[in-house]
Amino acid sequence: MSAATEAKPTESRSRPERRDVEDATCLACGCLCDDIRVVIENNHIIEAGSACLIGQSFFASQNQQNEHPIATIDGEVSDIPAALDRAAAILANARRPVIWGLTHTTIEAQAAVVALADRIGAVIGLGNEEESRAKHQAAQRVGVVSATLGEVKNRSDVVVFWGVDPVVTHPRHFERYSVDPRGRFVPEGRAGRTVIVVDSRRTATAELADHFFEISGDSQFETLWTLRALVAGSYVDPARVTSDVRHLGELLQSARYGALFHGSDLGRGRGGQATFEAFLLLVRSLNDRTRFVALPLGGPGNASGAEAVLGWQSGYTLGVDFAQGFPRPATRESSAQARLENDSCDAALIMADDPTRRLSSTGLDGLRRIPSVIISPIATSADHRATVALNSAAPGIHHGGTVLRVDGVMIPLRSLLETTRPSDREYIDEINQRLQAETERS
Ligand code: SF4
């Protein structure tokens, strides 16, 4: 056993009892605010300066004692080396292994998992693959006009929130990126921007907007397509265009620089992927007249990093199959979740995600029927009867690393608290080393 996977001493010998950490990163929503001043006393976070209420609760929750044992095998407490040996044996003996999750860990750990998948010929599926499939397929078909949030902050004079409510879900989005900041070309800040909300109901964000347009979730495709036709100057039967849609089209075209923010729901209802394509094509058409970009608000953790790492290392962003010894895209039918659902896999590694919340119930049932390894800060064999459960340190709390914001900007994480638990990256490296040694012996 290397020093990396020995249980570490709880108390730091070198860190003072009270200290401040500047520019810590909050992983509680897609804003990934990296300006949090964390005050730590006796290995407890007692203050998270600049964080919103969601962020404060995220940091406060890290003080809770992790009651789960560091490692278990078949539900029994184990030492780490024995659990790693069993995990490596499960993965080495599998003929069709799947790896699922990865959205709540660092880029470094995600890259190590892709190397492991390559070694054992696994199918990788991301924890957000179902909600992100329409977005990815639409982006591959029609492309995305995008920008960094820094560019939006400096240039946008029209900001549209389409079907999202950042005041509730991303409380500092206005302040940091989209509405309030004074930008290089928007020196007036909020006063220099027109804020528009399009949604099926009047939200908290709509209350702060200059314009609110109510459209039902079912008519999003028609509205987007009509707007695109209006922007392109195509003939549209006047009887089919409401005054609201015409007004919205005029506001979009009045922008010097516009930003359209969307959520993960777009493309999941009626119209599916076509709705997402219509959204991206509207932004593309707007660029014939002015400058416009599309950006998601993003979710908590590091799903953007997981998608990017898969893309960088395999060429496929949502799911990839290494069974043939080279990467192939995993479709909905051949995805990790589908294999769990139809019993076409014989072992699973679940990492940095919550299968009880994000896998389908059929997939979860399938997971319970095969040997499995779970590595997570909340790993417990009770939830889905994992054969091996390894509790890991939390990224951005117990160890550093890198995550990717929705606009592709790298954000560093800082280590704040001491823990006895190794990181998920350390566990994966140990499993990789065991598999390498096994290969060399045979
Ligand atoms: S806006 Fe999001 S990332 Fe920023 S402090 Fe609040 S919860 Fe954390």
Short mmCIF file of C-alpha atoms and ligand atoms in Angstrom, two decimals:
data_model
loop_
_atom_site.label_atom_id
_atom_site.label_comp_id
_atom_site.label_asym_id
_atom_site.label_seq_id
_atom_site.Cartn_x
_atom_site.Cartn_y
_atom_site.Cartn_z
CA MET A 1 0.00 0.00 0.00
CA SER A 2 1.37 3.39 -0.89
CA ALA A 3 1.29 6.33 1.47
CA ALA A 4 -1.43 7.79 -0.74
CA THR A 5 -4.01 5.22 0.33
CA GLU A 6 -3.16 4.81 3.95
CA ALA A 7 -5.71 6.42 6.21
CA LYS A 8 -4.25 9.83 6.95
CA PRO A 9 -3.94 11.45 10.36
CA THR A 10 -6.99 13.56 11.16
CA GLU A 11 -5.23 16.59 12.51
CA SER A 12 -2.74 18.61 10.58
CA ARG A 13 0.60 19.06 12.26
CA SER A 14 1.55 22.02 10.10
CA ARG A 15 -1.67 24.02 9.69
CA PRO A 16 -2.58 26.62 12.31
CA GLU A 17 -5.83 26.16 14.26
CA ARG A 18 -7.42 29.25 12.74
CA ARG A 19 -6.67 30.42 9.24
CA ASP A 20 -8.23 32.15 6.24
CA VAL A 21 -8.15 30.72 2.74
CA GLU A 22 -8.67 33.29 -0.01
CA ASP A 23 -10.22 32.50 -3.38
CA ALA A 24 -11.67 29.13 -2.52
CA THR A 25 -14.12 27.73 -5.07
CA CYS A 26 -17.74 26.88 -4.39
CA LEU A 27 -18.98 23.80 -6.29
CA ALA A 28 -22.63 24.13 -5.29
CA CYS A 29 -23.85 25.50 -8.63
CA GLY A 30 -22.61 26.18 -12.15
CA CYS A 31 -21.35 29.66 -11.26
CA LEU A 32 -18.31 28.00 -9.61
CA CYS A 33 -17.58 31.21 -7.70
CA ASP A 34 -13.84 31.24 -7.07
CA ASP A 35 -13.71 34.28 -4.80
CA ILE A 36 -14.86 32.71 -1.53
CA ARG A 37 -12.92 33.65 1.60
CA VAL A 38 -13.13 30.64 3.88
CA VAL A 39 -12.34 30.93 7.57
CA ILE A 40 -11.31 27.66 9.20
CA GLU A 41 -11.05 26.99 12.91
CA ASN A 42 -10.03 23.63 14.36
CA ASN A 43 -10.55 21.95 11.02
CA HIS A 44 -14.10 23.36 10.72
CA ILE A 45 -15.32 25.93 8.21
CA ILE A 46 -16.84 28.71 10.28
CA GLU A 47 -17.33 31.29 7.54
CA ALA A 48 -17.63 31.37 3.75
CA GLY A 49 -17.32 35.05 2.87
CA SER A 50 -18.93 36.23 -0.41
CA ALA A 51 -20.87 32.98 -0.79
CA CYS A 52 -24.65 33.12 -1.31
CA LEU A 53 -26.98 31.18 1.00
CA ILE A 54 -26.68 28.04 -1.13
CA GLY A 55 -22.89 28.33 -1.05
CA GLN A 56 -22.81 28.94 2.70
CA SER A 57 -24.89 25.87 3.29
CA PHE A 58 -22.61 23.89 0.93
CA PHE A 59 -19.51 24.86 2.90
CA ALA A 60 -21.21 24.37 6.28
CA SER A 61 -22.29 20.86 5.28
CA GLN A 62 -18.64 19.88 4.81
CA ASN A 63 -18.18 20.07 8.59
CA GLN A 64 -20.53 17.15 9.14
CA GLN A 65 -18.77 14.06 10.32
CA ASN A 66 -18.65 11.39 7.64
CA GLU A 67 -20.13 8.43 9.50
CA HIS A 68 -19.43 5.89 6.78
CA PRO A 69 -16.36 3.65 7.17
CA ILE A 70 -13.53 4.49 4.77
CA ALA A 71 -13.73 1.11 3.07
CA THR A 72 -16.17 -1.79 3.04
CA ILE A 73 -16.31 -5.15 1.24
CA ASP A 74 -19.73 -6.81 0.98
CA GLY A 75 -20.96 -4.33 3.59
CA GLU A 76 -18.27 -5.27 6.14
CA VAL A 77 -15.66 -2.76 7.26
CA SER A 78 -12.34 -3.39 5.55
CA ASP A 79 -8.89 -1.83 5.38
CA ILE A 80 -8.12 0.18 2.26
CA PRO A 81 -5.56 -2.17 0.65
CA ALA A 82 -7.90 -5.16 0.87
CA ALA A 83 -10.75 -3.11 -0.62
CA LEU A 84 -8.49 -1.91 -3.43
CA ASP A 85 -7.36 -5.50 -4.13
CA ARG A 86 -10.98 -6.61 -4.37
CA ALA A 87 -11.90 -3.61 -6.55
CA ALA A 88 -9.02 -4.35 -8.92
CA ALA A 89 -9.99 -8.03 -9.09
CA ILE A 90 -13.62 -7.18 -9.92
CA LEU A 91 -12.59 -4.89 -12.76
CA ALA A 92 -9.81 -7.20 -14.04
CA ASN A 93 -12.15 -10.21 -14.23
CA ALA A 94 -15.01 -8.36 -15.93
CA ARG A 95 -15.65 -9.01 -19.62
CA ARG A 96 -18.07 -6.06 -20.10
CA PRO A 97 -17.43 -3.51 -17.33
CA VAL A 98 -19.14 -0.13 -17.16
CA ILE A 99 -17.96 3.05 -15.47
CA TRP A 100 -20.62 5.60 -14.59
CA GLY A 101 -20.70 9.02 -12.91
CA LEU A 102 -17.66 11.33 -12.81
CA THR A 103 -19.54 14.65 -12.65
CA HIS A 104 -18.44 15.61 -9.12
CA THR A 105 -14.70 15.21 -9.24
CA THR A 106 -11.65 16.93 -10.65
CA ILE A 107 -10.36 16.88 -14.20
CA GLU A 108 -7.27 15.05 -12.95
CA ALA A 109 -9.37 12.22 -11.47
CA GLN A 110 -11.59 12.09 -14.58
CA ALA A 111 -8.51 11.69 -16.79
CA ALA A 112 -7.24 8.84 -14.58
CA VAL A 113 -10.61 7.09 -14.92
CA VAL A 114 -10.53 7.34 -18.72
CA ALA A 115 -7.08 5.67 -18.63
CA LEU A 116 -8.56 2.92 -16.44
CA ALA A 117 -11.50 2.45 -18.84
CA ASP A 118 -9.05 2.14 -21.73
CA ARG A 119 -7.09 -0.51 -19.82
CA ILE A 120 -10.10 -2.70 -18.94
CA GLY A 121 -12.20 -2.07 -22.09
CA ALA A 122 -15.05 -0.40 -20.23
CA VAL A 123 -18.01 1.69 -21.37
CA ILE A 124 -18.00 5.08 -19.66
CA GLY A 125 -21.24 6.99 -19.11
CA LEU A 126 -21.49 10.34 -17.37
CA GLY A 127 -23.98 10.93 -14.58
CA ASN A 128 -25.60 13.71 -16.62
CA GLU A 129 -25.71 11.81 -19.92
CA GLU A 130 -29.49 11.54 -20.12
CA GLU A 131 -30.17 15.22 -19.40
CA SER A 132 -27.33 16.35 -21.69
CA ARG A 133 -27.91 14.08 -24.69
CA ALA A 134 -30.16 16.52 -26.60
CA LYS A 135 -27.68 19.37 -25.99
CA HIS A 136 -24.72 17.38 -27.29
CA GLN A 137 -26.47 15.97 -30.32
CA ALA A 138 -27.83 19.39 -31.26
CA ALA A 139 -24.39 20.98 -30.82
CA GLN A 140 -22.80 18.32 -33.01
CA ARG A 141 -25.38 18.88 -35.75
CA VAL A 142 -25.54 22.67 -35.90
CA GLY A 143 -22.63 24.02 -33.79
CA VAL A 144 -22.66 26.49 -30.92
CA VAL A 145 -21.80 30.19 -30.92
CA SER A 146 -20.40 30.76 -27.46
CA ALA A 147 -18.03 32.89 -25.38
CA THR A 148 -16.50 33.08 -21.95
CA LEU A 149 -18.51 34.57 -19.12
CA GLY A 150 -15.81 37.24 -18.94
CA GLU A 151 -16.68 38.30 -22.49
CA VAL A 152 -20.38 38.37 -21.59
CA LYS A 153 -19.59 40.53 -18.56
CA ASN A 154 -17.57 42.99 -20.61
CA ARG A 155 -19.78 43.23 -23.69
CA SER A 156 -23.37 42.12 -23.25
CA ASP A 157 -26.06 44.79 -23.43
CA VAL A 158 -28.96 42.33 -23.92
CA VAL A 159 -29.17 39.32 -21.62
CA VAL A 160 -31.85 36.67 -22.04
CA PHE A 161 -32.67 33.92 -19.55
CA TRP A 162 -34.60 31.25 -21.43
CA GLY A 163 -36.46 28.82 -19.16
CA VAL A 164 -34.09 29.34 -16.24
CA ASP A 165 -34.36 31.11 -12.90
CA PRO A 166 -30.81 32.03 -11.84
CA VAL A 167 -31.96 34.28 -9.00
CA VAL A 168 -33.04 31.07 -7.27
CA THR A 169 -30.68 28.44 -8.67
CA HIS A 170 -27.49 30.47 -9.37
CA PRO A 171 -27.80 33.39 -6.94
CA ARG A 172 -24.55 35.16 -7.86
CA HIS A 173 -24.89 34.84 -11.63
CA PHE A 174 -26.31 38.38 -11.95
CA GLU A 175 -23.58 39.84 -9.74
CA ARG A 176 -20.58 38.06 -11.20
CA TYR A 177 -21.27 37.47 -14.87
CA SER A 178 -24.42 38.62 -16.56
CA VAL A 179 -26.42 41.57 -15.26
CA ASP A 180 -24.84 43.79 -12.62
CA PRO A 181 -21.10 44.03 -13.37
CA ARG A 182 -19.67 47.08 -15.06
CA GLY A 183 -18.01 45.79 -18.22
CA ARG A 184 -15.47 47.35 -20.52
CA PHE A 185 -18.15 48.10 -23.10
CA VAL A 186 -21.01 48.31 -20.61
CA PRO A 187 -19.65 50.85 -18.09
CA GLU A 188 -23.12 51.54 -16.65
CA GLY A 189 -23.50 47.95 -15.42
CA ARG A 190 -27.15 47.02 -14.85
CA ALA A 191 -28.38 50.32 -16.27
CA GLY A 192 -26.65 49.56 -19.55
CA ARG A 193 -28.34 46.21 -20.03
CA THR A 194 -31.74 45.01 -21.14
CA VAL A 195 -32.65 41.87 -19.22
CA ILE A 196 -35.26 39.53 -20.70
CA VAL A 197 -36.83 36.40 -19.24
CA VAL A 198 -38.69 33.85 -21.34
CA ASP A 199 -40.40 31.20 -19.27
CA SER A 200 -43.64 29.31 -18.74
CA ARG A 201 -44.27 31.14 -15.44
CA ARG A 202 -43.31 34.39 -13.77
CA THR A 203 -40.16 33.53 -11.80
CA ALA A 204 -38.03 35.41 -9.28
CA THR A 205 -35.67 36.28 -12.15
CA ALA A 206 -38.62 37.61 -14.18
CA GLU A 207 -39.42 39.98 -11.32
CA LEU A 208 -36.02 41.64 -11.79
CA ALA A 209 -36.09 41.64 -15.58
CA ASP A 210 -37.03 44.50 -17.93
CA HIS A 211 -39.20 42.22 -20.04
CA PHE A 212 -40.97 38.96 -19.34
CA PHE A 213 -42.42 36.79 -22.10
CA GLU A 214 -44.60 33.91 -21.06
CA ILE A 215 -44.54 30.92 -23.35
CA SER A 216 -45.60 27.39 -22.52
CA GLY A 217 -42.95 24.68 -22.41
CA ASP A 218 -44.76 22.90 -25.25
CA SER A 219 -44.50 25.84 -27.65
CA GLN A 220 -40.78 26.49 -27.30
CA PHE A 221 -39.88 24.98 -30.65
CA GLU A 222 -42.52 27.00 -32.54
CA THR A 223 -41.49 30.22 -30.77
CA LEU A 224 -37.78 29.69 -31.45
CA TRP A 225 -38.40 28.80 -35.08
CA THR A 226 -40.66 31.82 -35.61
CA LEU A 227 -38.07 34.09 -34.00
CA ARG A 228 -35.42 32.68 -36.30
CA ALA A 229 -37.59 33.35 -39.34
CA LEU A 230 -38.22 36.93 -38.16
CA VAL A 231 -34.50 37.51 -37.55
CA ALA A 232 -33.64 36.06 -40.96
CA GLY A 233 -36.19 38.40 -42.59
CA SER A 234 -38.19 35.47 -43.99
CA TYR A 235 -41.89 35.84 -44.71
CA VAL A 236 -44.01 34.68 -41.76
CA ASP A 237 -47.79 34.64 -41.91
CA PRO A 238 -48.70 37.65 -39.70
CA ALA A 239 -51.66 35.72 -38.30
CA ARG A 240 -49.23 33.22 -36.81
CA VAL A 241 -46.97 35.71 -35.04
CA THR A 242 -48.14 37.13 -31.74
CA SER A 243 -47.23 40.67 -30.79
CA ASP A 244 -45.12 39.24 -27.95
CA VAL A 245 -42.99 37.13 -30.27
CA ARG A 246 -42.56 40.05 -32.66
CA HIS A 247 -41.54 42.32 -29.77
CA LEU A 248 -39.07 39.70 -28.47
CA GLY A 249 -37.56 39.39 -31.95
CA GLU A 250 -37.08 43.17 -32.10
CA LEU A 251 -35.40 43.25 -28.70
CA LEU A 252 -32.99 40.47 -29.67
CA GLN A 253 -32.03 42.29 -32.85
CA SER A 254 -31.51 45.55 -30.99
CA ALA A 255 -28.51 44.07 -29.13
CA ARG A 256 -24.96 45.19 -29.82
CA TYR A 257 -23.92 42.03 -28.02
CA GLY A 258 -26.46 39.57 -26.68
CA ALA A 259 -26.20 36.53 -24.42
CA LEU A 260 -28.84 33.81 -24.26
CA PHE A 261 -28.67 31.60 -21.16
CA HIS A 262 -30.45 28.26 -21.03
CA GLY A 263 -30.80 25.34 -18.64
CA SER A 264 -30.45 21.58 -18.85
CA ASP A 265 -34.22 21.21 -19.39
CA LEU A 266 -34.13 22.70 -22.87
CA GLY A 267 -34.54 19.85 -25.34
CA ARG A 268 -35.98 17.40 -22.84
CA GLY A 269 -39.68 18.12 -23.35
CA ARG A 270 -41.84 18.19 -26.47
CA GLY A 271 -39.69 18.82 -29.52
CA GLY A 272 -36.68 17.19 -27.86
CA GLN A 273 -33.40 17.72 -29.66
CA ALA A 274 -35.15 19.81 -32.35
CA THR A 275 -35.93 22.45 -29.72
CA PHE A 276 -32.29 22.66 -28.76
CA GLU A 277 -31.28 22.91 -32.41
CA ALA A 278 -33.81 25.69 -32.95
CA PHE A 279 -32.29 27.54 -29.99
CA LEU A 280 -28.74 27.24 -31.34
CA LEU A 281 -29.84 28.13 -34.87
CA LEU A 282 -31.62 31.25 -33.60
CA VAL A 283 -28.35 32.39 -32.02
CA ARG A 284 -26.50 31.60 -35.23
CA SER A 285 -29.02 33.62 -37.28
CA LEU A 286 -28.75 36.55 -34.86
CA ASN A 287 -25.04 36.64 -35.67
CA ASP A 288 -25.90 37.62 -39.24
CA ARG A 289 -27.16 40.91 -37.77
CA THR A 290 -25.28 41.43 -34.52
CA ARG A 291 -23.18 39.43 -32.04
CA PHE A 292 -25.00 36.85 -29.90
CA VAL A 293 -23.82 33.90 -27.84
CA ALA A 294 -25.48 30.92 -26.14
CA LEU A 295 -24.39 29.57 -22.76
CA PRO A 296 -25.81 27.12 -20.24
CA LEU A 297 -26.09 28.09 -16.58
CA GLY A 298 -24.45 24.78 -15.68
CA GLY A 299 -24.97 22.46 -12.77
CA PRO A 300 -23.07 21.82 -9.54
CA GLY A 301 -19.77 19.95 -9.52
CA ASN A 302 -17.76 19.38 -12.65
CA ALA A 303 -19.95 17.90 -15.39
CA SER A 304 -18.37 20.31 -17.90
CA GLY A 305 -14.95 18.92 -16.99
CA ALA A 306 -16.13 15.32 -17.39
CA GLU A 307 -17.52 16.06 -20.86
CA ALA A 308 -14.32 17.88 -21.83
CA VAL A 309 -11.99 15.15 -20.55
CA LEU A 310 -13.92 12.46 -22.44
CA GLY A 311 -13.76 14.64 -25.55
CA TRP A 312 -10.03 15.37 -25.19
CA GLN A 313 -9.04 11.76 -24.51
CA SER A 314 -11.45 9.78 -26.66
CA GLY A 315 -13.10 12.18 -29.10
CA TYR A 316 -16.59 11.53 -27.68
CA THR A 317 -18.11 13.71 -25.04
CA LEU A 318 -21.04 11.96 -23.37
CA GLY A 319 -20.26 8.27 -23.37
CA VAL A 320 -17.52 6.15 -24.86
CA ASP A 321 -16.97 2.43 -25.35
CA PHE A 322 -13.41 1.04 -25.13
CA ALA A 323 -14.43 -2.63 -25.54
CA GLN A 324 -12.78 -3.00 -28.96
CA GLY A 325 -9.47 -1.58 -27.70
CA PHE A 326 -10.17 1.83 -29.24
CA PRO A 327 -12.78 4.45 -28.39
CA ARG A 328 -16.21 4.34 -30.03
CA PRO A 329 -19.18 6.55 -29.16
CA ALA A 330 -21.71 5.05 -26.79
CA THR A 331 -25.22 5.73 -28.10
CA ARG A 332 -28.37 5.75 -25.96
CA GLU A 333 -28.76 2.03 -26.76
CA SER A 334 -25.14 1.13 -25.90
CA SER A 335 -24.62 3.60 -23.04
CA ALA A 336 -23.49 2.62 -19.56
CA GLN A 337 -27.00 3.20 -18.25
CA ALA A 338 -28.57 1.07 -21.00
CA ARG A 339 -26.14 -1.76 -20.25
CA LEU A 340 -27.08 -1.63 -16.60
CA GLU A 341 -30.77 -1.59 -17.53
CA ASN A 342 -30.60 -4.63 -19.83
CA ASP A 343 -27.99 -6.69 -17.96
CA SER A 344 -25.37 -6.44 -20.71
CA CYS A 345 -22.50 -5.67 -18.32
CA ASP A 346 -20.91 -7.80 -15.64
CA ALA A 347 -19.20 -5.28 -13.31
CA ALA A 348 -19.48 -1.57 -12.56
CA LEU A 349 -17.37 1.22 -11.17
CA ILE A 350 -19.48 4.11 -9.90
CA MET A 351 -17.49 7.23 -9.16
CA ALA A 352 -18.21 10.73 -7.88
CA ASP A 353 -21.95 10.64 -8.53
CA ASP A 354 -25.12 9.43 -6.89
CA PRO A 355 -26.65 6.43 -8.69
CA THR A 356 -29.68 6.39 -6.41
CA ARG A 357 -30.62 9.86 -7.66
CA ARG A 358 -29.48 9.88 -11.28
CA LEU A 359 -29.64 6.32 -12.60
CA SER A 360 -33.02 5.07 -13.79
CA SER A 361 -34.66 2.64 -11.38
CA THR A 362 -34.13 -0.18 -13.90
CA GLY A 363 -30.45 0.78 -14.15
CA LEU A 364 -30.16 0.81 -10.38
CA ASP A 365 -31.74 -2.66 -10.22
CA GLY A 366 -29.21 -3.85 -12.81
CA LEU A 367 -26.38 -2.35 -10.78
CA ARG A 368 -27.50 -4.32 -7.73
CA ARG A 369 -27.28 -7.59 -9.67
CA ILE A 370 -23.56 -7.33 -10.54
CA PRO A 371 -20.31 -6.85 -8.60
CA SER A 372 -19.70 -3.15 -8.20
CA VAL A 373 -17.21 -0.66 -6.80
CA ILE A 374 -18.28 2.80 -5.64
CA ILE A 375 -15.81 5.61 -4.97
CA SER A 376 -17.36 8.80 -3.61
CA PRO A 377 -17.30 11.15 -0.62
CA ILE A 378 -20.64 9.61 0.36
CA ALA A 379 -19.87 6.03 -0.67
CA THR A 380 -21.98 3.54 1.18
CA SER A 381 -22.65 -0.02 0.24
CA ALA A 382 -26.15 0.24 1.73
CA ASP A 383 -27.58 2.45 -1.04
CA HIS A 384 -27.07 0.06 -3.91
CA ARG A 385 -25.34 -2.91 -2.30
CA ALA A 386 -21.90 -2.20 -3.72
CA THR A 387 -19.41 -5.01 -3.37
CA VAL A 388 -16.67 -2.51 -2.55
CA ALA A 389 -17.31 1.00 -1.22
CA LEU A 390 -14.43 3.46 -0.88
CA ASN A 391 -15.10 6.77 0.81
CA SER A 392 -13.05 9.52 -0.76
CA ALA A 393 -12.06 13.02 0.25
CA ALA A 394 -14.21 15.84 -1.21
CA PRO A 395 -12.66 17.89 -4.04
CA GLY A 396 -12.29 21.57 -3.24
CA ILE A 397 -12.67 20.78 0.46
CA HIS A 398 -10.04 18.17 1.34
CA HIS A 399 -7.84 18.38 -1.72
CA GLY A 400 -7.12 20.62 -4.69
CA GLY A 401 -7.37 20.02 -8.40
CA THR A 402 -9.03 21.63 -11.39
CA VAL A 403 -12.61 21.95 -12.59
CA LEU A 404 -14.05 23.42 -15.77
CA ARG A 405 -16.68 26.17 -15.80
CA VAL A 406 -19.49 25.99 -18.38
CA ASP A 407 -17.64 28.47 -20.59
CA GLY A 408 -14.50 26.30 -20.74
CA VAL A 409 -12.47 28.33 -18.23
CA MET A 410 -10.33 26.25 -15.85
CA ILE A 411 -10.91 26.93 -12.16
CA PRO A 412 -8.45 25.74 -9.50
CA LEU A 413 -9.67 24.16 -6.28
CA ARG A 414 -8.04 24.61 -2.89
CA SER A 415 -7.58 22.22 -0.03
CA LEU A 416 -9.41 23.53 3.04
CA LEU A 417 -9.86 20.77 5.62
CA GLU A 418 -7.84 17.79 6.78
CA THR A 419 -9.32 14.33 6.36
CA THR A 420 -8.35 10.71 6.92
CA ARG A 421 -9.74 9.75 3.51
CA PRO A 422 -7.67 9.50 0.31
CA SER A 423 -8.90 11.29 -2.82
CA ASP A 424 -10.75 9.42 -5.56
CA ARG A 425 -7.78 10.06 -7.85
CA GLU A 426 -5.50 8.27 -5.37
CA TYR A 427 -7.86 5.28 -5.28
CA ILE A 428 -7.99 5.12 -9.08
CA ASP A 429 -4.20 5.35 -9.36
CA GLU A 430 -3.88 2.45 -6.90
CA ILE A 431 -6.35 0.34 -8.88
CA ASN A 432 -4.53 1.19 -12.10
CA GLN A 433 -1.22 0.13 -10.55
CA ARG A 434 -2.69 -3.18 -9.39
CA LEU A 435 -4.07 -3.88 -12.87
CA GLN A 436 -0.73 -2.94 -14.43
CA ALA A 437 1.12 -5.30 -12.09
CA GLU A 438 -1.38 -8.07 -12.90
CA THR A 439 -0.79 -7.54 -16.64
CA GLU A 440 2.98 -7.69 -16.17
CA ARG A 441 2.72 -10.91 -14.16
CA SER A 442 0.58 -12.69 -16.76
S1 SF4 B 1 -23.68 31.36 -6.79
FE1 SF4 B 1 -23.36 29.15 -6.85
S2 SF4 B 1 -21.13 28.85 -6.88
FE2 SF4 B 1 -21.55 30.99 -6.24
S3 SF4 B 1 -21.55 30.93 -4.00
FE3 SF4 B 1 -23.69 30.67 -4.67
S4 SF4 B 1 -23.98 28.43 -4.84
FE4 SF4 B 1 -21.78 28.80 -4.73
#
